[in-house]
XYZ file of C-alpha atoms in Angstrom:
714
model
C 47.598 43.936 -31.947
C 47.925 40.228 -32.556
C 47.582 39.633 -28.841
C 44.356 41.685 -28.759
C 42.846 39.829 -31.777
C 43.770 36.565 -30.178
C 41.960 37.552 -26.989
C 38.847 38.595 -28.966
C 38.859 35.277 -30.811
C 39.137 33.424 -27.482
C 36.191 35.361 -26.032
C 34.077 34.417 -29.070
C 34.905 30.746 -28.488
C 33.826 31.025 -24.874
C 30.561 32.660 -25.871
C 29.812 29.953 -28.452
C 30.576 27.214 -25.917
C 28.197 28.816 -23.438
C 25.448 28.956 -26.040
C 25.992 25.280 -26.851
C 25.791 24.458 -23.149
C 22.508 26.350 -22.831
C 21.160 24.441 -25.801
C 22.081 21.185 -24.096
C 20.243 22.261 -20.951
C 17.144 23.179 -22.958
C 17.098 19.638 -24.277
C 16.970 18.091 -20.798
C 13.497 17.186 -19.419
C 11.917 19.396 -16.783
C 9.161 18.960 -14.221
C 5.434 19.450 -14.648
C 3.624 22.702 -15.309
C 2.317 22.774 -11.746
C 5.807 23.479 -10.394
C 6.946 26.016 -13.004
C 8.674 28.393 -10.616
C 10.714 25.690 -8.917
C 11.648 24.105 -12.237
C 12.774 27.446 -13.663
C 15.065 27.933 -10.694
C 16.442 24.429 -11.120
C 16.964 24.936 -14.847
C 18.833 28.172 -14.234
C 20.997 26.539 -11.613
C 21.619 23.543 -13.850
C 22.659 25.814 -16.728
C 25.118 27.577 -14.453
C 26.470 24.240 -13.203
C 26.882 22.739 -16.676
C 28.736 25.828 -17.884
C 31.128 25.404 -14.967
C 31.614 21.743 -15.833
C 32.306 22.403 -19.522
C 35.204 24.664 -18.601
C 37.521 23.132 -16.019
C 38.457 25.269 -13.002
C 42.117 25.309 -13.973
C 41.301 26.961 -17.303
C 43.665 24.704 -19.231
C 43.230 24.179 -22.963
C 45.670 21.892 -24.749
C 44.906 23.423 -28.147
C 45.750 27.020 -27.162
C 49.321 27.866 -26.119
C 49.418 31.569 -26.983
C 50.357 34.192 -24.379
C 47.078 36.091 -24.896
C 45.108 32.925 -24.272
C 47.011 32.336 -21.041
C 46.351 35.861 -19.840
C 42.683 35.465 -20.713
C 42.553 32.122 -18.879
C 44.066 33.674 -15.783
C 41.432 36.425 -15.886
C 38.549 33.969 -16.334
C 39.897 31.751 -13.558
C 40.090 34.649 -11.111
C 36.516 35.710 -11.957
C 35.215 32.191 -11.428
C 37.089 31.925 -8.140
C 35.503 35.159 -6.910
C 32.094 33.909 -7.960
C 32.660 30.599 -6.210
C 33.631 32.359 -2.979
C 30.441 34.411 -3.009
C 28.246 31.424 -3.764
C 27.295 29.350 -0.690
C 28.654 25.820 -0.767
C 25.207 24.444 0.093
C 23.800 26.016 -3.072
C 26.634 24.571 -5.174
C 25.902 21.080 -3.864
C 22.230 21.540 -4.633
C 23.043 22.712 -8.160
C 25.280 19.723 -8.822
C 22.683 17.336 -7.418
C 20.011 18.965 -9.592
C 22.109 18.383 -12.715
C 22.627 14.762 -11.705
C 18.893 14.261 -11.152
C 18.033 15.843 -14.486
C 20.511 13.662 -16.328
C 19.353 10.504 -14.571
C 15.679 11.237 -15.234
C 16.328 10.616 -18.911
C 16.767 6.899 -18.210
C 15.321 4.223 -15.970
C 18.577 3.189 -14.374
C 18.096 1.522 -11.055
C 21.471 1.111 -9.413
C 24.144 1.055 -12.154
C 27.706 0.183 -11.155
C 30.063 2.834 -9.852
C 32.074 4.376 -12.651
C 35.880 4.423 -12.365
C 37.056 7.644 -10.759
C 40.274 9.574 -10.922
C 42.586 10.053 -7.963
C 41.395 13.635 -7.617
C 37.763 12.498 -7.379
C 38.609 9.847 -4.808
C 40.424 12.464 -2.733
C 37.358 14.568 -2.114
C 35.770 15.945 -5.274
C 32.131 15.160 -5.866
C 31.526 12.030 -7.918
C 28.249 10.925 -9.384
C 27.775 7.378 -8.246
C 25.184 5.078 -9.772
C 22.939 4.640 -6.774
C 19.818 5.905 -8.529
C 17.965 9.109 -7.690
C 16.890 7.936 -4.264
C 20.522 7.344 -3.430
C 21.871 10.509 -5.008
C 22.770 12.734 -2.033
C 24.336 16.114 -2.059
C 27.906 16.373 -3.217
C 30.414 14.854 -0.876
C 27.925 12.686 1.005
C 28.081 9.669 -1.226
C 31.727 8.857 -0.660
C 31.369 7.116 2.667
C 34.937 8.164 3.567
C 34.512 10.872 6.185
C 35.091 10.091 9.847
C 31.709 11.443 10.865
C 29.929 9.197 8.408
C 31.932 6.159 9.489
C 31.103 6.833 13.133
C 27.433 7.306 12.312
C 27.360 4.060 10.340
C 29.050 2.208 13.186
C 26.574 3.629 15.694
C 23.686 2.439 13.560
C 25.087 -1.074 13.391
C 25.506 -1.412 17.167
C 22.904 -3.749 18.621
C 20.172 -5.666 16.874
C 18.909 -3.942 13.735
C 15.963 -5.856 12.184
C 16.751 -4.434 8.743
C 20.258 -5.884 8.760
C 19.123 -9.128 10.365
C 16.334 -9.707 7.866
C 17.923 -8.553 4.615
C 21.696 -8.296 4.984
C 22.975 -10.711 7.620
C 20.723 -13.659 6.802
C 22.616 -16.931 6.824
C 22.280 -18.886 3.571
C 21.879 -22.178 5.421
C 19.127 -20.842 7.679
C 17.361 -19.280 4.713
C 17.425 -22.580 2.814
C 15.958 -24.455 5.778
C 13.217 -21.876 6.344
C 12.271 -21.791 2.666
C 12.087 -25.580 2.560
C 9.807 -25.611 5.608
C 7.543 -22.942 4.108
C 7.251 -24.811 0.812
C 6.181 -27.907 2.734
C 3.640 -25.899 4.723
C 5.438 -26.685 7.975
C 4.682 -23.922 10.490
C 4.890 -23.730 14.251
C 1.620 -22.275 15.475
C 1.618 -20.459 18.795
C -1.585 -18.841 20.062
C -0.790 -15.922 22.334
C -2.922 -13.533 24.313
C -2.455 -9.804 24.056
C -5.172 -7.860 25.827
C -4.474 -4.590 24.010
C -5.097 -5.915 20.501
C -7.043 -9.139 20.956
C -6.217 -12.753 20.129
C -2.777 -13.201 18.618
C -1.712 -16.229 16.587
C 1.986 -16.419 15.744
C 3.353 -18.783 13.098
C 7.047 -19.345 12.321
C 8.681 -21.823 9.920
C 9.145 -25.259 11.464
C 12.884 -25.844 11.146
C 14.342 -29.180 12.206
C 16.074 -28.953 15.555
C 14.540 -25.569 16.398
C 12.682 -26.142 19.639
C 13.232 -22.604 20.861
C 10.198 -20.491 21.632
C 9.977 -17.316 19.552
C 8.520 -14.635 21.849
C 6.868 -11.619 20.336
C 9.113 -8.534 20.430
C 8.225 -5.790 22.877
C 8.093 -2.025 22.541
C 10.193 0.048 24.923
C 10.186 3.384 23.092
C 11.054 4.862 19.714
C 14.658 3.789 20.221
C 13.641 0.137 20.148
C 12.371 0.564 16.571
C 15.870 1.384 15.217
C 14.637 4.407 13.287
C 16.831 6.649 11.191
C 17.706 9.829 13.024
C 15.595 12.149 10.853
C 12.561 9.883 11.294
C 13.063 9.686 15.047
C 12.856 13.463 15.243
C 9.703 13.808 13.149
C 8.029 10.789 14.767
C 8.667 12.196 18.240
C 7.199 15.529 17.163
C 4.072 14.015 15.578
C 3.346 11.420 18.265
C 5.161 11.994 21.500
C 3.634 8.856 22.995
C 2.398 5.784 21.133
C -1.056 4.448 21.840
C -1.422 0.958 23.289
C -2.309 -0.372 19.855
C 0.819 1.121 18.297
C 2.988 -0.227 21.104
C 1.671 -3.716 20.410
C 1.975 -3.626 16.613
C 5.148 -1.570 16.145
C 7.580 -4.353 17.195
C 5.884 -6.780 14.815
C 5.958 -4.400 11.872
C 9.500 -3.097 12.402
C 10.852 -6.637 12.854
C 9.610 -7.480 9.340
C 6.982 -9.959 10.467
C 3.969 -10.523 8.207
C 0.832 -9.147 9.816
C -2.897 -9.669 9.335
C -4.602 -7.176 11.639
C -8.371 -7.714 11.744
C -9.418 -4.891 14.062
C -9.135 -1.758 11.930
C -11.682 0.902 12.898
C -12.352 4.511 12.079
C -10.764 5.519 15.380
C -7.446 3.675 14.936
C -7.102 4.125 11.160
C -4.841 7.186 11.472
C -2.521 5.441 13.947
C -2.185 2.393 11.701
C -1.497 4.584 8.692
C 1.177 6.564 10.544
C 2.829 3.357 11.735
C 2.925 1.884 8.231
C 4.325 5.083 6.699
C 7.007 5.339 9.367
C 8.076 1.780 8.644
C 8.265 2.085 4.849
C 10.230 5.344 5.063
C 12.634 3.787 7.539
C 13.097 0.854 5.183
C 13.788 3.106 2.187
C 16.267 5.306 4.037
C 18.188 2.330 5.367
C 18.261 0.772 1.907
C 19.541 4.031 0.461
C 22.235 4.485 3.096
C 23.499 0.942 2.653
C 23.845 1.440 -1.105
C 25.646 4.754 -0.612
C 28.038 3.236 1.885
C 28.796 0.343 -0.455
C 29.312 2.775 -3.334
C 31.992 4.439 -1.246
C 33.590 1.089 -0.503
C 33.593 0.218 -4.198
C 35.179 3.559 -5.050
C 37.944 3.050 -2.490
C 38.682 -0.455 -3.808
C 39.126 0.591 -7.433
C 42.075 -1.319 -8.857
C 42.394 -3.498 -5.764
C 41.165 -7.012 -5.035
C 37.669 -7.762 -6.265
C 35.002 -6.677 -3.762
C 31.640 -8.440 -3.842
C 28.735 -6.200 -2.844
C 25.157 -7.506 -2.737
C 22.719 -4.806 -1.679
C 20.104 -4.365 -4.412
C 17.196 -5.955 -6.239
C 16.326 -6.242 -9.911
C 14.337 -3.014 -10.084
C 14.030 0.129 -8.012
C 10.495 -0.019 -6.483
C 10.658 -1.479 -2.983
C 7.279 -0.525 -1.477
C 3.783 -1.369 -2.725
C 0.777 0.197 -0.983
C -2.683 -0.974 -2.054
C -5.630 1.258 -1.115
C -9.330 1.349 -2.075
C -9.786 5.025 -3.087
C -7.877 8.092 -4.220
C -8.737 9.892 -0.987
C -7.104 7.076 0.969
C -4.030 7.562 -1.219
C -4.026 11.286 -0.426
C -4.127 10.509 3.300
C -1.173 8.132 2.997
C 0.864 10.642 1.024
C 0.094 13.288 3.620
C 1.418 10.988 6.353
C 4.541 10.242 4.312
C 5.199 13.949 3.826
C 4.659 14.733 7.516
C 7.227 12.116 8.498
C 9.752 12.642 5.701
C 9.648 16.469 5.754
C 10.953 17.060 2.211
C 12.219 20.482 1.205
C 10.578 20.210 -2.204
C 7.585 18.345 -3.636
C 7.518 18.044 -7.412
C 4.108 17.865 -9.131
C 2.371 18.499 -5.807
C -0.427 20.620 -7.226
C -1.129 18.053 -9.912
C -1.368 15.368 -7.242
C -3.712 17.391 -5.051
C -5.985 18.178 -7.988
C -6.153 14.530 -9.039
C -6.436 12.823 -5.644
C -7.435 15.064 -2.763
C -10.890 16.514 -2.278
C -11.218 18.952 0.579
C -15.012 19.239 0.496
C -16.936 16.246 1.858
C -20.316 16.193 0.108
C -21.693 13.124 1.907
C -24.907 13.320 3.843
C -24.463 13.755 7.613
C -26.784 10.774 8.108
C -24.227 8.379 6.645
C -22.386 6.244 9.248
C -18.784 6.931 10.202
C -17.318 3.878 8.464
C -19.029 4.908 5.216
C -17.663 8.432 5.479
C -14.191 7.088 6.224
C -14.193 4.991 3.053
C -16.136 7.148 0.592
C -15.495 10.646 1.939
C -13.652 12.878 -0.503
C -12.447 11.433 -3.806
C -13.876 7.885 -3.902
C -12.487 6.924 -7.320
C -11.133 3.370 -7.146
C -9.134 3.525 -10.396
C -5.679 5.002 -9.757
C -1.965 4.293 -9.588
C 0.965 6.583 -8.853
C 4.701 6.284 -8.341
C 6.638 8.272 -5.735
C 10.360 8.892 -6.022
C 12.237 9.986 -2.927
C 15.549 11.777 -3.060
C 17.378 13.102 -0.040
C 15.253 16.251 0.167
C 12.562 15.812 -2.484
C 9.439 13.803 -3.162
C 8.446 13.559 -6.788
C 4.889 12.535 -7.626
C 3.884 10.721 -10.832
C 7.320 9.212 -11.317
C 7.553 6.294 -13.782
C 7.235 2.979 -11.994
C 10.788 1.910 -12.802
C 12.097 5.182 -11.341
C 9.873 5.067 -8.252
C 10.561 3.921 -4.731
C 6.927 3.650 -3.642
C 3.998 2.529 -5.770
C 0.540 3.400 -4.437
C -2.418 1.991 -6.342
C -5.853 0.477 -6.155
C -6.205 -3.169 -7.164
C -8.115 -2.136 -10.282
C -5.607 0.558 -11.247
C -2.604 -1.711 -10.866
C -4.311 -4.630 -12.570
C -5.062 -2.578 -15.688
C -1.362 -1.729 -15.929
C -0.204 -5.300 -15.481
C -2.820 -7.101 -17.589
C -3.564 -4.709 -20.419
C -6.130 -5.960 -22.911
C -5.296 -3.410 -25.592
C -2.592 -5.514 -27.217
C 0.208 -3.845 -25.265
C 2.810 -6.127 -23.731
C 1.952 -7.192 -20.200
C 4.477 -5.813 -17.748
C 4.907 -6.662 -14.092
C 8.696 -6.528 -13.766
C 8.381 -3.404 -11.593
C 7.000 -5.689 -8.865
C 9.981 -8.054 -8.974
C 11.872 -6.381 -6.110
C 9.047 -5.347 -3.791
C 10.182 -5.864 -0.200
C 7.249 -4.431 1.790
C 3.557 -4.633 0.843
C 0.931 -2.648 2.754
C -2.781 -3.279 2.199
C -4.936 -0.892 4.193
C -8.735 -1.035 4.433
C -8.460 -4.481 2.860
C -12.081 -5.317 3.693
C -13.106 -2.777 1.048
C -11.304 -4.878 -1.573
C -13.880 -7.616 -0.970
C -16.557 -5.290 -2.324
C -14.458 -4.630 -5.423
C -13.171 -7.342 -7.762
C -11.125 -9.716 -5.642
C -9.695 -11.358 -8.765
C -7.577 -8.247 -9.244
C -6.018 -8.745 -5.825
C -5.277 -12.374 -6.577
C -3.616 -11.444 -9.858
C -1.405 -8.834 -8.198
C -0.323 -11.116 -5.366
C 0.516 -13.923 -7.764
C 2.817 -11.625 -9.775
C 4.804 -10.241 -6.857
C 8.526 -11.033 -6.709
C 8.710 -12.946 -9.973
C 11.888 -13.054 -12.002
C 11.897 -10.079 -14.411
C 11.678 -10.685 -18.132
C 14.033 -7.818 -18.982
C 17.122 -6.354 -17.325
C 15.817 -2.751 -17.030
C 19.353 -1.457 -16.534
C 20.025 -3.757 -13.586
C 23.587 -4.203 -12.302
C 23.478 -7.921 -11.576
C 26.815 -7.793 -9.754
C 25.022 -5.889 -6.971
C 21.843 -8.007 -6.808
C 21.331 -9.967 -3.605
C 21.726 -13.720 -3.917
C 18.223 -14.518 -2.709
C 16.858 -12.404 -5.557
C 18.905 -14.388 -8.042
C 17.768 -17.656 -6.426
C 14.099 -16.651 -6.790
C 13.601 -16.542 -3.023
C 12.656 -12.891 -2.608
C 8.998 -13.719 -1.868
C 10.183 -15.413 1.325
C 11.883 -12.191 2.462
C 8.977 -9.901 1.522
C 6.928 -8.445 4.351
C 3.155 -8.260 3.858
C 1.041 -6.047 6.123
C -2.753 -6.104 5.923
C -5.130 -3.897 7.911
C -8.792 -4.893 7.745
C -11.934 -4.305 9.780
C -12.658 -8.041 9.905
C -11.358 -11.367 8.694
C -12.892 -13.215 5.748
C -12.052 -16.368 3.780
C -10.417 -14.403 0.962
C -8.348 -12.336 3.392
C -7.394 -15.400 5.381
C -6.311 -17.028 2.117
C -3.748 -14.248 1.724
C -2.474 -15.033 5.214
C -2.150 -18.735 4.399
C -0.851 -18.689 0.824
C 0.850 -15.315 0.265
C 2.376 -14.508 3.643
C 5.450 -16.763 3.435
C 7.950 -14.689 5.357
C 10.931 -16.471 6.918
C 10.510 -14.130 9.895
C 7.080 -15.594 10.510
C 3.575 -14.173 10.464
C 1.048 -12.975 13.025
C -2.732 -12.780 12.854
C -4.523 -10.478 15.276
C -8.272 -10.972 15.772
C -10.373 -9.166 18.384
C -12.883 -10.774 20.667
C -16.381 -9.932 19.449
C -19.242 -9.278 21.881
C -21.661 -9.985 19.035
C -23.773 -7.727 16.853
C -26.958 -9.338 18.244
C -26.426 -7.546 21.572
C -25.739 -4.193 19.916
C -29.234 -3.717 18.502
C -31.156 -0.823 19.964
C -34.299 -2.886 20.561
C -34.829 -6.511 21.578
C -36.068 -8.432 18.531
C -36.505 -12.128 18.025
C -33.383 -13.332 16.217
C -33.358 -16.860 14.796
C -30.371 -18.681 13.304
C -31.067 -21.720 11.102
C -28.225 -24.056 10.244
C -28.263 -26.240 7.127
C -25.955 -29.097 6.219
C -23.223 -28.465 3.657
C -20.537 -30.978 2.751
C -17.987 -28.521 1.297
C -17.561 -24.846 0.436
C -18.063 -25.708 -3.247
C -21.409 -27.373 -2.498
C -22.524 -24.626 -0.132
C -24.393 -22.396 -2.671
C -26.580 -25.261 -3.924
C -27.288 -26.553 -0.426
C -28.204 -23.056 0.741
C -30.576 -22.463 -2.173
C -32.240 -25.831 -1.630
C -32.797 -25.063 2.042
C -34.114 -21.579 1.258
C -36.665 -22.729 -1.302
C -37.853 -25.613 0.882
C -37.920 -24.056 4.356
C -38.215 -20.294 3.872
C -40.113 -19.512 0.681
C -43.371 -21.301 1.705
C -43.612 -18.978 4.739
C -43.188 -15.717 2.835
C -46.663 -14.419 3.580
C -45.808 -11.211 5.397
C -45.631 -7.785 3.778
C -42.479 -5.813 4.407
C -40.126 -8.834 4.138
C -36.577 -7.815 3.287
C -34.326 -10.607 1.953
C -30.664 -9.716 2.302
C -28.424 -11.544 -0.222
C -24.634 -10.965 0.066
C -23.596 -12.622 -3.230
C -24.700 -11.162 -6.545
C -24.757 -14.644 -8.111
C -27.167 -15.828 -5.409
C -29.175 -12.656 -5.951
C -29.648 -13.438 -9.655
C -30.560 -17.024 -8.858
C -33.225 -16.003 -6.330
C -34.586 -13.252 -8.567
C -35.023 -15.717 -11.421
C -36.687 -18.188 -9.072
C -39.161 -15.554 -7.871
C -39.940 -14.628 -11.465
C -40.538 -18.131 -12.820
C -41.477 -20.456 -9.956
C -45.093 -21.351 -9.267
C -44.299 -21.254 -5.538
C -43.892 -17.475 -5.718
C -46.478 -16.626 -8.367
C -48.641 -14.881 -5.772
C -45.745 -12.821 -4.387
C -44.954 -9.364 -5.699
C -41.311 -8.479 -5.215
C -38.751 -5.831 -6.010
C -34.992 -6.064 -6.351
C -32.109 -3.695 -5.609
C -28.535 -4.590 -6.472
C -25.360 -2.622 -7.078
C -26.205 -2.578 -10.796
C -29.807 -1.374 -10.489
C -30.358 2.049 -12.136
C -31.226 4.944 -9.871
C -34.762 5.260 -11.265
C -35.483 1.572 -10.703
C -34.082 1.800 -7.172
C -36.456 4.656 -6.338
C -39.398 2.753 -7.791
C -38.570 -0.439 -5.873
C -38.168 1.435 -2.581
C -41.440 3.288 -3.071
C -43.428 0.159 -3.969
C -41.970 -1.729 -1.015
C -42.826 1.055 1.433
C -46.384 1.407 0.083
C -46.991 -2.345 0.205
C -47.258 -2.944 -3.559
C -44.233 -5.216 -3.202
C -44.389 -7.573 -0.255
C -40.789 -8.772 -0.711
C -37.634 -6.819 -1.519
C -34.336 -8.456 -2.541
C -31.314 -6.434 -1.426
C -27.598 -7.183 -2.009
C -24.700 -6.551 0.329
C -22.732 -4.569 -2.248
C -25.711 -2.280 -2.837
C -25.773 -1.548 0.877
C -21.990 -1.153 0.986
C -21.904 1.470 -1.765
C -25.195 3.270 -1.051
C -26.349 2.640 2.528
C -29.984 3.120 1.592
C -32.404 3.782 4.415
C -35.199 1.380 3.531
C -38.603 2.062 5.078
C -41.477 -0.321 5.654
C -39.358 -3.295 6.806
C -41.267 -5.605 9.178
C -39.191 -8.775 8.811
C -35.597 -9.471 7.789
C -34.336 -12.713 6.247
C -30.576 -13.117 5.907
C -30.054 -15.495 2.975
C -26.439 -15.476 4.156
C -24.702 -13.551 6.899
C -22.928 -10.347 5.844
C -19.137 -10.178 5.941
C -19.324 -6.785 7.628
C -20.985 -7.230 11.004
C -21.931 -3.536 10.990
C -24.411 -4.339 8.208
C -26.257 -6.766 10.471
C -26.756 -4.013 13.030
C -27.891 -1.519 10.394
C -30.253 -3.840 8.515
C -31.603 -6.010 11.301
C -31.642 -3.215 13.842
C -32.057 0.189 12.251
C -34.627 -0.789 9.618
C -36.890 -2.579 12.085
C -36.468 0.107 14.735
C -37.524 2.778 12.239
C -40.734 0.883 11.436
C -41.486 0.455 15.151
C -40.932 4.164 15.801
C -43.304 5.027 12.967
C -45.996 2.996 14.724
C -46.414 0.526 11.846
C -44.984 -2.489 13.681
C -45.240 -3.911 17.180
C -41.929 -4.681 18.800
C -42.954 -8.283 19.460
C -43.834 -8.880 15.796
C -40.433 -7.811 14.460
C -38.073 -10.669 13.672
C -34.746 -11.539 12.025
C -34.017 -14.965 10.537
C -30.500 -15.909 9.382
C -29.373 -18.966 7.418
C -25.854 -20.288 7.917
C -23.622 -23.339 7.586
C -20.410 -24.426 9.274
C -18.444 -22.642 6.553
C -19.761 -19.300 7.859
C -17.823 -19.547 11.122
C -15.962 -16.242 10.705
C -19.151 -14.327 9.912
C -21.126 -16.069 12.627
C -18.565 -15.210 15.304
C -18.899 -11.509 14.592
C -22.700 -11.690 14.686
C -23.357 -13.867 17.749
C -20.091 -13.209 19.607
C -16.890 -15.115 20.295
C -18.225 -16.835 23.403
C -21.473 -18.036 21.772
C -20.232 -19.192 18.374
C -18.862 -22.502 19.638
C -22.365 -23.668 20.562
C -23.796 -22.925 17.088
C -21.228 -24.766 14.955
C -20.970 -28.421 16.083
C -23.270 -30.847 14.298
C -25.810 -32.623 16.468
C -26.332 -29.630 18.748
C -29.495 -28.560 16.961
C -30.260 -26.610 13.824
C -32.315 -23.715 15.224
C -31.021 -21.139 17.717
C -33.006 -18.169 19.005
C -31.853 -14.993 20.742
C -33.912 -12.086 22.030
């Protein structure tokens, strides 16, 4: 009887322990409401796993030595053994990994040190190393002790691996010399010709005694990119053969060279996006595998001689992708998913609802580049963190728990430079190793100051530790040299002074940098009809003096001849627009001119009124800004003459404004082809714009002083 009561009492203890374990699981955080079914399955699995952990498999209990307790323990052990045999080992590993992920989600640990393990754990049982969620594989895969894993690691290290060369095997002496050369602005400049992508300019740090030529790497197939095996399979399935453009750019990108690519188009946008996503995923997977391998080494050297391992940064985020709109973010995430092939996507529905827009409500008359930028969800205020585990992508992860941060300049700026009294925080950018800026020309039409602020706060020393294990931080992080190891990739439709400034001042990679610029035939030859096109050059001593010199020339040489109805004055800068508008309103030289004005800030009703009055002839002059055209692409009617106060950055705008507007008036029979004209004002500081308008071969004749100030094309 005593034995029976003792067994009943033991069963009650087991039941109470199980209830306590369930209560502990209920306390742990779960996923979002959009993934309820998956989270419920994970919670159930986690509960089952925690119950198994609370009661050891051997059933021992030091506080219970009775015979009934032993018999009960034997019974419980046999039941658990039968259950374990029926349960697939793959499911058990997934359950244990789920518990680990749930526990780690409660903190923002990056890569905490490996905890001491028992002999039993080192001999094969699953241990939970501190590699962070991205480095938390299934049970048994984080030891780095199996023969298969050692052989795979050795195979990966055979030959030249750019990841190891750039981040792991960098010689301290070479790094010091390269950094010193970069700080002094000493670069070797090597122009190279590549017919598939255009003009290539390569720049590498000028190191004393280095007279060796640095040829551009070549592409010989996917194997030459040193991809992880899982990425090689998906990449081969998605793109069996690279395009010529991808073959030219892939070696540059995968060798961690900084890149300014100035030939992005609607047609090659998808290829560039796929190439960038393949590179960042390859970088993350190699970073993860290196940390896992070193965790195994640290576990094997417990209690032995001190082992120094340097394989991490201050914080977890390694990739920063800057994009102009939410729809662009959705496209990038789609490419990442196609290449990574995760088994589970947490918060996927929430992401799709917030970012993706399947229905394109733009007018069919809008040009392709406009539809590419503004099609779908065109909100330019967003930021999101992505956390990658071995088989899962989690959306909306906290920045300090994320591997990839995707944001717009405005969205990231508001997080970093909060004006609500909250502490400014940019430590999550301290360990960024790859930056991708796609559709960078669109940033020029936003607030470029946000871009400058972000770039200036990359790779700074963090103000707080954020759970960092400093014993694992790479030395060049500690020496504040990480900006010289960071790779910056920029895709843009054209080059501009602000974009070129990023190339000069923020691309400081020890592996060098490359600028790719196409040869332009010239927008003047792409007009549908042959108009008289005049280019007037004015003298300007410096970029700072250029606005005043331009305004002086405009008021003296152009305004007195504004006697033709239907004159459209295109003004790229809003500050110049305000200056001209005020001049037209107050100057006696324009008191007999009626004019309208359309800018990006003009209300819709005032825009309609200005367009109507200009078309009907009530306004003989219409002021029109570049940003208004960029965001709206108005089809203005009644244009008989175009005056470019300054050349547009986007050469497509010249074709649309100078060509399409005048052609429409000619087709309507309101203008003779010979009477249509375009007049553009420029200085020597407009060389980049001028090249795209008149063409690469013609621009040299329009820039030198003393060659004349008026040039005409028909």
